[in-house]
Coordinates of C-alpha atoms and ligand atoms in Angstrom, one line a residue:
M1 CA 97.8 106.2 102.8
R2 CA 101.1 107.4 104.3
E3 CA 104.4 106.5 103.1
C4 CA 107.3 106.4 105.3
R5 CA 110.1 108.8 104.4
R6 CA 112.6 108.2 107.1
T7 CA 116.1 108.4 105.8
A8 CA 116.8 104.9 107.0
T9 CA 114.0 103.4 104.9
P10 CA 115.4 102.1 101.6
P11 CA 113.2 102.8 98.5
R12 CA 112.2 99.2 98.1
I13 CA 110.4 99.4 101.5
R14 CA 107.1 101.0 101.9
I15 CA 105.2 101.1 105.2
E16 CA 101.5 101.8 105.0
R17 CA 99.8 102.6 108.3
L18 CA 96.1 101.9 108.7
L19 CA 96.2 101.7 112.4
D20 CA 97.9 103.9 114.9
D21 CA 98.4 103.2 118.6
A22 CA 95.4 105.2 119.6
D23 CA 93.1 103.2 117.4
R24 CA 94.6 100.0 118.6
R25 CA 94.2 101.0 122.2
S26 CA 90.6 102.1 122.0
A27 CA 89.6 98.9 120.2
L28 CA 91.4 96.8 122.7
Y29 CA 90.0 98.6 125.7
D30 CA 86.5 98.2 124.3
E31 CA 87.0 94.5 123.6
T32 CA 88.4 94.0 127.1
F33 CA 85.4 95.7 128.7
W34 CA 83.0 93.5 126.9
S35 CA 84.9 90.2 127.2
L36 CA 85.0 90.7 131.0
R37 CA 81.2 90.5 130.8
E38 CA 81.1 87.3 128.9
R39 CA 80.6 83.8 130.3
P40 CA 83.2 82.7 131.0
K41 CA 84.8 86.0 131.8
S42 CA 87.6 86.5 129.3
M43 CA 90.2 89.0 128.2
P44 CA 91.6 89.4 124.7
A45 CA 94.7 87.3 124.0
V46 CA 96.4 90.5 122.7
W47 CA 97.4 91.3 126.3
L48 CA 99.7 88.3 126.2
Y49 CA 101.9 89.8 123.5
D50 CA 103.7 92.8 124.9
E51 CA 107.5 92.8 124.6
R52 CA 108.1 90.4 127.5
G53 CA 105.2 88.2 126.3
S54 CA 106.6 87.9 122.8
L55 CA 110.0 86.9 124.3
L56 CA 108.3 84.3 126.4
F57 CA 106.3 83.0 123.4
E58 CA 109.7 82.6 121.6
Q59 CA 110.8 80.4 124.6
I60 CA 107.6 78.4 124.4
T61 CA 108.3 77.5 120.8
R62 CA 111.5 75.8 122.0
L63 CA 109.9 73.8 124.8
P64 CA 109.9 70.0 124.4
E65 CA 106.1 69.9 125.0
Y66 CA 105.3 72.6 122.5
Y67 CA 105.4 70.7 119.2
L68 CA 103.5 73.2 117.0
T69 CA 106.4 75.3 115.8
R70 CA 108.7 72.4 115.1
S71 CA 106.0 70.5 113.3
E72 CA 105.0 73.4 111.1
R73 CA 108.7 74.0 110.3
E74 CA 109.1 70.4 109.4
I75 CA 106.3 70.6 106.9
L76 CA 107.5 73.9 105.4
V77 CA 111.1 72.5 105.0
G78 CA 109.7 69.5 103.1
R79 CA 107.1 71.4 101.1
A80 CA 108.2 74.9 100.4
A81 CA 109.5 74.1 96.9
E82 CA 106.2 72.4 96.1
I83 CA 104.2 75.3 97.4
A84 CA 106.3 77.7 95.3
A85 CA 105.8 75.5 92.2
R86 CA 102.1 75.1 92.7
T87 CA 101.4 78.7 93.4
G88 CA 103.9 80.4 91.2
A89 CA 103.5 83.4 93.5
E90 CA 105.0 86.8 92.8
T91 CA 103.7 88.2 96.0
L92 CA 103.8 86.6 99.4
V93 CA 101.3 88.2 101.8
E94 CA 101.8 87.2 105.4
L95 CA 99.1 87.8 108.0
G96 CA 100.2 88.5 111.5
S97 CA 103.7 88.2 110.3
G98 CA 105.5 88.9 113.5
T99 CA 109.2 88.3 113.1
S100 CA 108.6 84.9 111.6
E101 CA 111.6 83.0 110.5
K102 CA 109.3 80.5 108.8
T103 CA 108.6 83.2 106.3
T104 CA 112.2 82.9 105.1
L105 CA 111.6 79.3 104.1
L106 CA 108.7 80.4 101.8
L107 CA 110.5 83.4 100.5
D108 CA 113.6 81.3 99.7
A109 CA 111.6 78.8 97.8
L110 CA 109.7 81.5 95.8
A111 CA 113.0 83.3 95.1
A112 CA 114.6 80.0 94.0
A113 CA 111.6 79.4 91.7
G114 CA 112.3 82.8 90.2
T115 CA 108.8 84.2 90.8
L116 CA 109.2 86.3 93.9
E117 CA 108.8 90.0 93.5
R118 CA 107.1 91.4 96.5
F119 CA 106.6 90.7 100.2
V120 CA 103.5 92.1 102.0
P121 CA 103.6 91.5 105.7
V122 CA 100.5 92.6 107.7
D123 CA 100.9 93.1 111.4
V124 CA 99.6 95.4 114.2
S125 CA 103.1 96.3 115.3
E126 CA 104.9 98.9 113.3
E127 CA 108.1 98.2 115.1
V128 CA 108.0 94.5 114.3
L129 CA 107.2 95.3 110.7
R130 CA 109.9 97.8 110.3
A131 CA 112.5 95.3 111.6
S132 CA 111.3 92.5 109.4
A133 CA 110.9 94.7 106.3
Q134 CA 114.6 95.8 106.7
A135 CA 115.7 92.2 107.2
I136 CA 113.8 90.9 104.2
A137 CA 114.8 93.7 101.9
A138 CA 118.4 93.1 102.8
R139 CA 118.2 89.4 102.2
Y140 CA 116.4 89.5 98.9
E141 CA 118.0 92.3 96.8
R142 CA 115.3 92.4 94.1
V143 CA 112.2 92.1 96.3
G144 CA 110.0 95.0 97.3
V145 CA 108.4 95.1 100.7
H146 CA 105.0 96.7 101.2
A147 CA 104.3 96.4 104.9
I148 CA 100.9 97.1 106.2
V149 CA 100.4 98.2 109.8
G150 CA 97.0 96.9 110.3
D151 CA 94.6 94.4 111.9
F152 CA 94.1 91.4 109.6
E153 CA 90.5 91.1 110.9
R154 CA 89.8 94.7 109.6
H155 CA 92.3 95.7 106.9
L156 CA 92.6 93.0 104.3
A157 CA 91.2 95.2 101.6
A158 CA 94.5 97.2 101.8
V159 CA 96.5 94.2 100.5
P160 CA 97.7 95.3 97.1
A161 CA 96.2 93.5 94.0
G162 CA 98.0 92.3 91.0
G163 CA 100.3 89.4 90.2
R164 CA 99.9 85.9 91.6
R165 CA 99.6 86.2 95.3
L166 CA 100.1 83.7 98.1
V167 CA 98.4 84.7 101.3
A168 CA 100.0 82.9 104.3
F169 CA 98.6 82.6 107.8
L170 CA 100.9 80.4 109.8
G171 CA 101.4 79.0 113.3
S172 CA 97.8 78.1 113.9
T173 CA 97.2 81.6 114.9
I174 CA 93.7 81.2 113.4
G175 CA 93.0 78.9 116.4
N176 CA 92.9 82.0 118.7
L177 CA 89.7 83.1 117.0
Q178 CA 86.4 81.6 118.0
P179 CA 84.3 80.1 115.2
A180 CA 82.2 83.2 114.3
R181 CA 85.2 85.4 114.1
R182 CA 87.1 82.7 112.3
A183 CA 84.3 82.5 109.7
D184 CA 84.4 86.3 109.2
L185 CA 88.2 86.2 108.8
L186 CA 88.0 83.3 106.3
A187 CA 85.3 85.2 104.4
A188 CA 87.5 88.3 104.2
I189 CA 90.4 86.3 103.0
A190 CA 88.3 84.6 100.4
A191 CA 87.0 88.0 99.2
T192 CA 90.6 89.2 98.9
L193 CA 91.7 86.3 96.8
E194 CA 91.5 86.5 93.0
P195 CA 91.6 83.5 90.7
G196 CA 95.2 82.3 90.6
D197 CA 95.9 83.4 94.1
A198 CA 96.3 80.9 96.9
F199 CA 95.8 80.7 100.6
L200 CA 98.3 78.8 102.8
L201 CA 97.0 78.1 106.3
G202 CA 98.8 76.4 109.2
V203 CA 96.5 74.6 111.6
D204 CA 97.2 72.5 114.7
L205 CA 95.3 69.2 114.7
V206 CA 93.1 67.6 117.3
K207 CA 95.1 65.0 119.2
D208 CA 95.0 63.2 122.6
R209 CA 94.2 65.4 125.6
A210 CA 97.5 64.6 127.4
R211 CA 99.7 66.0 124.7
L212 CA 97.5 69.0 124.1
E213 CA 97.4 69.9 127.8
A214 CA 101.1 69.3 128.2
A215 CA 101.8 71.7 125.3
Y216 CA 100.0 74.5 127.3
H217 CA 101.1 73.5 130.7
D218 CA 104.8 72.7 130.3
S219 CA 106.9 71.3 133.2
A220 CA 109.3 74.3 133.1
G221 CA 106.4 76.6 133.8
V222 CA 107.1 78.9 130.8
T223 CA 103.5 78.9 129.6
E224 CA 102.3 79.8 133.0
T225 CA 104.7 82.7 133.2
F226 CA 103.6 83.7 129.7
V227 CA 99.9 83.7 130.6
R228 CA 100.4 85.3 134.0
N229 CA 102.3 88.1 132.2
G230 CA 99.0 88.9 130.6
L231 CA 97.7 89.8 134.0
V232 CA 100.8 91.9 134.8
V233 CA 100.3 93.8 131.6
V234 CA 96.6 94.4 132.3
N235 CA 97.4 95.5 135.9
R236 CA 99.9 98.0 134.5
V237 CA 98.1 99.3 131.4
L238 CA 94.5 99.2 132.7
R239 CA 95.4 100.0 136.3
A240 CA 93.8 96.8 137.4
D241 CA 94.6 94.8 140.6
F242 CA 94.4 91.2 139.5
D243 CA 96.0 89.2 142.4
Q244 CA 98.2 86.3 141.0
T245 CA 98.0 84.4 144.3
L246 CA 94.2 84.2 144.0
L247 CA 94.3 82.8 140.5
A248 CA 95.4 79.2 139.7
F249 CA 96.7 78.6 136.2
T250 CA 94.4 75.9 134.8
P251 CA 94.5 75.4 131.1
Y252 CA 92.4 72.5 129.9
W253 CA 91.2 70.7 126.7
D254 CA 87.6 71.5 126.0
A255 CA 86.6 68.4 124.0
E256 CA 83.2 69.8 123.1
H257 CA 84.6 72.9 121.4
E258 CA 87.8 71.2 120.5
W259 CA 90.0 74.0 121.8
M260 CA 92.5 74.6 124.6
D261 CA 90.9 76.9 127.1
I262 CA 93.9 78.8 128.5
G263 CA 93.3 80.8 131.7
F264 CA 92.8 80.8 135.4
T265 CA 90.4 79.6 138.1
A266 CA 89.7 81.8 141.1
R267 CA 91.0 80.1 144.3
A268 CA 88.5 82.1 146.4
A269 CA 85.7 84.7 145.8
H270 CA 87.2 88.1 145.2
V271 CA 86.8 91.4 143.5
V272 CA 89.1 93.0 140.9
R273 CA 89.1 96.6 140.0
V274 CA 90.0 97.8 136.5
E275 CA 90.3 101.5 136.9
E276 CA 90.9 102.4 133.3
L277 CA 87.7 100.7 132.3
E278 CA 85.9 102.0 135.3
S279 CA 84.9 98.4 136.0
I280 CA 84.7 96.0 138.9
V281 CA 84.9 92.3 138.2
S282 CA 83.8 89.9 140.8
L283 CA 85.0 86.3 140.6
A284 CA 83.3 83.6 142.5
A285 CA 85.4 80.8 144.1
G286 CA 86.1 78.3 141.2
E287 CA 85.1 80.8 138.5
R288 CA 87.1 80.9 135.3
L289 CA 89.0 83.8 133.8
R290 CA 90.0 82.9 130.2
L291 CA 93.0 84.6 128.5
E292 CA 93.1 82.7 125.2
V293 CA 91.6 79.8 123.3
S294 CA 93.6 77.7 120.9
A295 CA 91.3 75.8 118.7
K296 CA 92.5 72.5 117.1
F297 CA 91.3 71.3 113.7
R298 CA 90.4 68.3 111.7
R299 CA 90.7 68.0 107.9
D300 CA 87.0 67.7 107.3
G301 CA 86.1 70.5 109.6
I302 CA 88.4 73.0 108.2
A303 CA 87.6 72.0 104.7
R304 CA 84.0 72.6 105.5
E305 CA 84.8 76.0 107.0
L306 CA 86.7 76.9 103.9
A307 CA 84.0 75.7 101.5
A308 CA 81.5 77.8 103.4
V309 CA 83.3 80.9 102.2
G310 CA 83.9 79.6 98.7
L311 CA 87.4 78.3 99.2
H312 CA 88.5 75.0 98.0
L313 CA 91.2 72.8 99.6
T314 CA 93.9 72.0 97.0
A315 CA 96.6 70.5 99.2
W316 CA 96.9 69.1 102.7
W317 CA 100.3 68.2 104.2
T318 CA 101.1 67.1 107.7
D319 CA 104.3 66.4 109.7
R320 CA 105.4 62.8 110.2
R321 CA 103.5 62.6 113.5
H322 CA 100.3 64.1 112.0
D323 CA 100.3 66.7 114.7
F324 CA 100.0 69.8 112.5
A325 CA 98.8 70.6 109.0
L326 CA 99.5 73.1 106.3
L327 CA 96.9 73.5 103.6
L328 CA 96.5 75.3 100.4
A329 CA 93.2 76.6 99.3
T330 CA 92.0 78.6 96.3
R331 CA 88.9 80.4 95.1
S332 CA 88.5 78.6 91.9
P333 CA 86.5 75.4 92.1
D334 CA 88.7 73.1 90.0
G335 CA 92.2 72.7 91.3
G336 CA 93.4 76.3 91.5
P337 CA 96.7 77.6 90.2
R338 CA 98.3 76.0 87.2
Ligands
AVJ401 C1 100.7 81.8 118.9 C2 98.4 81.5 119.2 C3 99.6 79.9 118.0 O1 97.8 79.0 120.5 O2 99.5 77.7 120.5 C4 101.1 79.2 123.1 C5 99.8 80.8 121.6 N1 99.5 80.3 124.1 N2 101.0 78.8 124.4 C6 99.0 78.8 120.5 C7 100.2 80.1 122.9 C8 100.1 79.5 125.0 C9 99.9 80.0 120.4 N3 99.6 80.8 119.2

């Protein structure tokens, strides 16, 4: 464990680094190498979230077609006080916290309920964590921040124990994981939870194809720019030569897997070099290159996935249109927190 001792870091902030840039890079390169050999050929969605990608995603959240962020906020606005009352949480743990403004809704409610003592954001980006830790510590004078620079798929054991904890995983980010990895993550979350702790999960719901496809293929073209930026990043960082003109942006709803498959279709057969991975990727005409999946959920399905790892659904809230859901789950079989 390393504590940060920069002069600018107030004593209520502690930043624990479990991951450095070199670890992050080698894990990502390795994953990219292997996913380019899958069927369909894929690349990890992490490539979408460089600085420009994160700004573009912010823009996506304001698009008329992209309902997810607004729907989740609507639920949080309506239910934050109830979440605070039900969980009585002293610690809010947020996975993949980013810069999330939605966190503030939860923290405000926990502070108003008088239970909040500590905020534990977990994110791979130290920069993002440092900024949000400062902001949160400034806003809540009596709250300690214990930020963890880590990968929530690998470093959950580092989440500090003690007190009632609410572990939040918002934005339907869980939908980026395919079922096997999702099950592993849920199992790790379940293993972290102690009786009295709760898990708050945001999931986007299955709905009609047209609305789903529009959410990922907006008329202003922001999503296309966002996904194409992933290729720009890979070209720069991995010294690849993906040719944007040979790849059509073709996101589609995969009704069998119930996920949005977000990626490209090769307009013609061609070969791409990825120097840094010492790889050559050949794409046939019409072949798919996937950059991200965004799984959508149903209440029964996610309840079953939770039950499979010993978690029990204790609350389920949706927005007025039933587009998105927030759920609470606990480890204890009978109703969870007092
Ligand atoms: C940030 C992963 C929740 O899946 O909706 C938005 C990412 N990709 N448009 C999603 C995304 C294209 C987003 N998540």
